[in-house]
Backbone as ProteinMPNN parsed JSONL, in Angstrom:
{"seq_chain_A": "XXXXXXXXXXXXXXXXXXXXXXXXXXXXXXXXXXXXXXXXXXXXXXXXXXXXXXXXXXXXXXXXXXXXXXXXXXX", "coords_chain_A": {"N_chain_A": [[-102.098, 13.909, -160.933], [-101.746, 12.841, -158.29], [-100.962, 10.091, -159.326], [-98.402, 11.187, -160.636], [-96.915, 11.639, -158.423], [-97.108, 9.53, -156.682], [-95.212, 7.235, -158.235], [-93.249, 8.405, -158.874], [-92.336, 8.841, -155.636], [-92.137, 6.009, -155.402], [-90.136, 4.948, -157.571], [-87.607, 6.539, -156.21], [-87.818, 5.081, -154.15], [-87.254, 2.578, -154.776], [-84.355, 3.028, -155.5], [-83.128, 3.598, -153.208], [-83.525, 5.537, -151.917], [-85.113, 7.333, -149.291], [-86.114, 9.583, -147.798], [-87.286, 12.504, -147.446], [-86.48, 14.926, -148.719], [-84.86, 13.89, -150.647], [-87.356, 13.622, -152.349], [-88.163, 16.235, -152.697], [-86.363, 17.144, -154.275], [-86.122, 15.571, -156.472], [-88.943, 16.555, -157.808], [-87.412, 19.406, -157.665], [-86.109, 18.97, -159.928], [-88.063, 17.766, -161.896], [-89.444, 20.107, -161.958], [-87.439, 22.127, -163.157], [-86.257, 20.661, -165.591], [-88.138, 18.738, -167.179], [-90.639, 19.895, -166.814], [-90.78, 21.569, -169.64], [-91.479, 19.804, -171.428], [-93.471, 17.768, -170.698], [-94.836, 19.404, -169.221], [-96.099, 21.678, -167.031], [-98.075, 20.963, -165.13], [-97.745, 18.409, -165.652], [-99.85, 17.38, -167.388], [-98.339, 17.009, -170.305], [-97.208, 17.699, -173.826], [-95.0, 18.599, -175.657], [-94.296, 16.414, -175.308], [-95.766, 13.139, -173.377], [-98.684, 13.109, -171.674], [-98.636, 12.541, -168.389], [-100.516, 12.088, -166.685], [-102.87, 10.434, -167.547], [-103.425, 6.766, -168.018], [-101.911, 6.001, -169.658], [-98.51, 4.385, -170.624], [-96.062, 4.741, -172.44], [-93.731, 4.122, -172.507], [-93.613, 2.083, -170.411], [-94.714, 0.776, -167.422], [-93.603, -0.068, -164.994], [-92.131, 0.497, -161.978], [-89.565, -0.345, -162.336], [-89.217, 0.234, -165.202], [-90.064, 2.656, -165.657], [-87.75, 3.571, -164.076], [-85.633, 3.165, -165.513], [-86.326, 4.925, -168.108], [-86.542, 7.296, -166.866], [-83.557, 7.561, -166.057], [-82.565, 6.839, -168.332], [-83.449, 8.642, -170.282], [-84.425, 9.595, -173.791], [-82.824, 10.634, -175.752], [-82.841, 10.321, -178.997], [-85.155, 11.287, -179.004]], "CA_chain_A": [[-100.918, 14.376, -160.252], [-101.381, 12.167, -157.515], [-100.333, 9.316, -159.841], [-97.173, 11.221, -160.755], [-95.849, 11.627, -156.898], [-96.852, 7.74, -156.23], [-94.782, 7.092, -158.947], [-91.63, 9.433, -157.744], [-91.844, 8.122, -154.473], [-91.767, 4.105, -155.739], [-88.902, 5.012, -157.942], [-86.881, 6.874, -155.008], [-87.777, 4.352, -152.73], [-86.055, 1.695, -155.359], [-83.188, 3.987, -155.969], [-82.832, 3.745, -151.9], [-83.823, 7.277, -151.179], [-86.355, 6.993, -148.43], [-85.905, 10.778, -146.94], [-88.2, 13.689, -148.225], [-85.307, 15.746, -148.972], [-84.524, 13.601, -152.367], [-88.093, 13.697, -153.09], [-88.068, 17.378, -153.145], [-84.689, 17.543, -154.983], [-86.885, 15.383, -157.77], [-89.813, 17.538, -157.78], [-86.808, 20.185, -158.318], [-85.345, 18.22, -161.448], [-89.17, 18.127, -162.652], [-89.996, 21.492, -162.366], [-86.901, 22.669, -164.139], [-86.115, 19.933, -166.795], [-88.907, 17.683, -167.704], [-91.956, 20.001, -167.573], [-90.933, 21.64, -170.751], [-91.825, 18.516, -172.533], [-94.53, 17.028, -169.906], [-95.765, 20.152, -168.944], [-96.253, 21.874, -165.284], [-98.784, 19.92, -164.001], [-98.054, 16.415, -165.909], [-100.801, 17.334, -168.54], [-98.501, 16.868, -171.811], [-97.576, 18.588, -174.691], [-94.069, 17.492, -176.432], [-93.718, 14.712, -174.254], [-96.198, 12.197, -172.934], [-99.035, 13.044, -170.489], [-97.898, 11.791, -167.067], [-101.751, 11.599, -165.482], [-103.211, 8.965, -167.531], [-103.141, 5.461, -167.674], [-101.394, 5.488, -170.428], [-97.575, 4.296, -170.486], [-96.061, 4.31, -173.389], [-92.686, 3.446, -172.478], [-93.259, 1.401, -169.635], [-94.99, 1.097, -166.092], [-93.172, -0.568, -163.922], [-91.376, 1.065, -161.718], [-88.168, -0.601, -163.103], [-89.296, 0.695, -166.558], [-89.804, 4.247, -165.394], [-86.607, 4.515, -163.734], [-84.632, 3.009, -167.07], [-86.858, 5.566, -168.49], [-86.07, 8.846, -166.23], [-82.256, 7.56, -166.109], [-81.607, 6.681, -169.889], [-84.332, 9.453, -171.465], [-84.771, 9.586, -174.7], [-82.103, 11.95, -176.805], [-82.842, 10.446, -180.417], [-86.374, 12.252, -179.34]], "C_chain_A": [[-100.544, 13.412, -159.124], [-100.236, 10.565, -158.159], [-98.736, 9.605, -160.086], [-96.43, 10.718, -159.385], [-95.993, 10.591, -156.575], [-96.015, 7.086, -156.947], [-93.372, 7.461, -158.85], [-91.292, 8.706, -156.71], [-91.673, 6.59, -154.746], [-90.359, 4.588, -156.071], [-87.88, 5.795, -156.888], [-86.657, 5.77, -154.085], [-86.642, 2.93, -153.286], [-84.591, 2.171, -155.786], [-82.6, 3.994, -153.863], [-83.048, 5.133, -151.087], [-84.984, 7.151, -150.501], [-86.816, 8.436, -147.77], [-86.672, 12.094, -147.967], [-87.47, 14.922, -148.758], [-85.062, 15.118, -150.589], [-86.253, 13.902, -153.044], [-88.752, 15.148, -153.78], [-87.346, 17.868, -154.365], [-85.054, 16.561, -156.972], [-87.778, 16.071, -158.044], [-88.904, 19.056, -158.271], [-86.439, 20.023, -159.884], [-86.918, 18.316, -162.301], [-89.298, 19.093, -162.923], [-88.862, 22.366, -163.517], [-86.535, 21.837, -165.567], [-87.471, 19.688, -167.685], [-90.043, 18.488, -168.009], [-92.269, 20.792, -168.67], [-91.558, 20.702, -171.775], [-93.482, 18.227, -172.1], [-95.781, 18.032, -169.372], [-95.805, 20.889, -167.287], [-96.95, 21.076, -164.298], [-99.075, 18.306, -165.047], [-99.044, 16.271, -167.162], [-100.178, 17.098, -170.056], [-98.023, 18.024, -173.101], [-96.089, 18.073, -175.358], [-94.281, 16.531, -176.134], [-95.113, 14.465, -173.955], [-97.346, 13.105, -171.66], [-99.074, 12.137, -168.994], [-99.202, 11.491, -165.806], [-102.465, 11.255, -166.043], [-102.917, 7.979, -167.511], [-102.298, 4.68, -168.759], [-99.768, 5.54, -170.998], [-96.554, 3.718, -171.782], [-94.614, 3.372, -173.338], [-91.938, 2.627, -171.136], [-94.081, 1.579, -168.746], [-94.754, 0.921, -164.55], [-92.034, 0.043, -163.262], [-89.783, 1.082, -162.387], [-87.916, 0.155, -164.753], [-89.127, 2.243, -166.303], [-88.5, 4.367, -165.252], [-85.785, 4.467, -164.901], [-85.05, 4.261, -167.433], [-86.1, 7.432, -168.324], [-84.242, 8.739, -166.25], [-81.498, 8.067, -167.353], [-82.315, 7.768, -171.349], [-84.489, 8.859, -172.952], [-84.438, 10.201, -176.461], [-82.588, 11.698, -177.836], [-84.385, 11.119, -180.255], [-86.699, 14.013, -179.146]], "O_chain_A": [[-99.369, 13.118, -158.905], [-99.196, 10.137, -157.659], [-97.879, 8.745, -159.884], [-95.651, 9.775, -159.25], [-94.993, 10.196, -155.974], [-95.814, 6.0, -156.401], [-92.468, 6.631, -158.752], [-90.27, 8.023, -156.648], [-90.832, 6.051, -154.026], [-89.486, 4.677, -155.207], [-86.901, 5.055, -156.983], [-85.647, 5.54, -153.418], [-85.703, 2.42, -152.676], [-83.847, 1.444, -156.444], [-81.54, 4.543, -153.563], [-82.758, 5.523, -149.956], [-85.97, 6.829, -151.164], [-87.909, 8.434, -147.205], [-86.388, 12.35, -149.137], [-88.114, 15.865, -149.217], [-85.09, 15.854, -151.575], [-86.342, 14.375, -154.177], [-89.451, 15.295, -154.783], [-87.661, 18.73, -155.186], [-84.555, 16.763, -158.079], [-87.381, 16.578, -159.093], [-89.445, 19.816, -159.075], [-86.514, 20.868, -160.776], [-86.913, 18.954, -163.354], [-89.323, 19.361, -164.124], [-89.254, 23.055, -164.459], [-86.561, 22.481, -166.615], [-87.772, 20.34, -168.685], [-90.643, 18.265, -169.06], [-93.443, 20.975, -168.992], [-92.066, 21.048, -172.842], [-94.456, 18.381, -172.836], [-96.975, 17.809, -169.169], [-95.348, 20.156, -166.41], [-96.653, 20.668, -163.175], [-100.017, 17.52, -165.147], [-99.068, 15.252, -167.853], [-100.956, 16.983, -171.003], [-98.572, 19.123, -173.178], [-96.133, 16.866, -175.594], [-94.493, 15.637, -176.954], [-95.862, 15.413, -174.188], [-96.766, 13.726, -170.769], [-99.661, 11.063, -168.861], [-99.121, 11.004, -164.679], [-103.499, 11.513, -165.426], [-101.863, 7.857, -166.886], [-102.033, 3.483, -168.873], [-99.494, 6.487, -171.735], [-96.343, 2.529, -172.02], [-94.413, 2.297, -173.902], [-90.764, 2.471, -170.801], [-94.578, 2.695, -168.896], [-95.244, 1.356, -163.508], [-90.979, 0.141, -163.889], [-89.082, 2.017, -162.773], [-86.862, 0.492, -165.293], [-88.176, 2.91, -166.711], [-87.881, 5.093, -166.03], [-85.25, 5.485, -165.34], [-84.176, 5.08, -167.146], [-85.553, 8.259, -169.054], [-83.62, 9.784, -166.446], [-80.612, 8.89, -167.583], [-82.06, 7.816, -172.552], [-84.669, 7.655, -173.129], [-85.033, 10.266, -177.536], [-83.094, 12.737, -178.259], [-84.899, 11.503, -181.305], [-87.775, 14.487, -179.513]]}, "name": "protein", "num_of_chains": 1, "seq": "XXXXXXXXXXXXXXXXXXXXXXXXXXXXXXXXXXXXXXXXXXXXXXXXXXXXXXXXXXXXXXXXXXXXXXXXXXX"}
């Protein structure tokens, strides 16, 4: 988990959001979108587990954000 929120906060911080207010307001967008797929706590289950080391479609911050921006519809 910790990996997710170091991960949040990079991509925020490259997105220019520096203020704990957006990082909430992602943490909102997680909890209602994404952890159908990912899960509540990041563990997995359609989608991708989000607390190992393993990245399938990227790790660099730049990759994530393409990632979280441009999803994934044909999946």
């Amino acid at each position: 988990m910790k990996l997710f929120f170091s991960i949040l906060i990079a991509c925020c911080t490259l997105l220019g959001a520096q203020d704990m207010q957006s990082i909430k307001r992602g943490k909102t967008l997680y909890d209602s979108i994404c952890f159908s797929c990912h899960g509540k706590n990041l563990e997995g289950g359609i989608g991708f587990n989000l607390k190992d080391q393993e990245w399938v479609h990227g790790r660099s911050p730049a990759e994530i954000n393409a990632t979280i921006k441009k999803g994934f519809p044909d999946k």
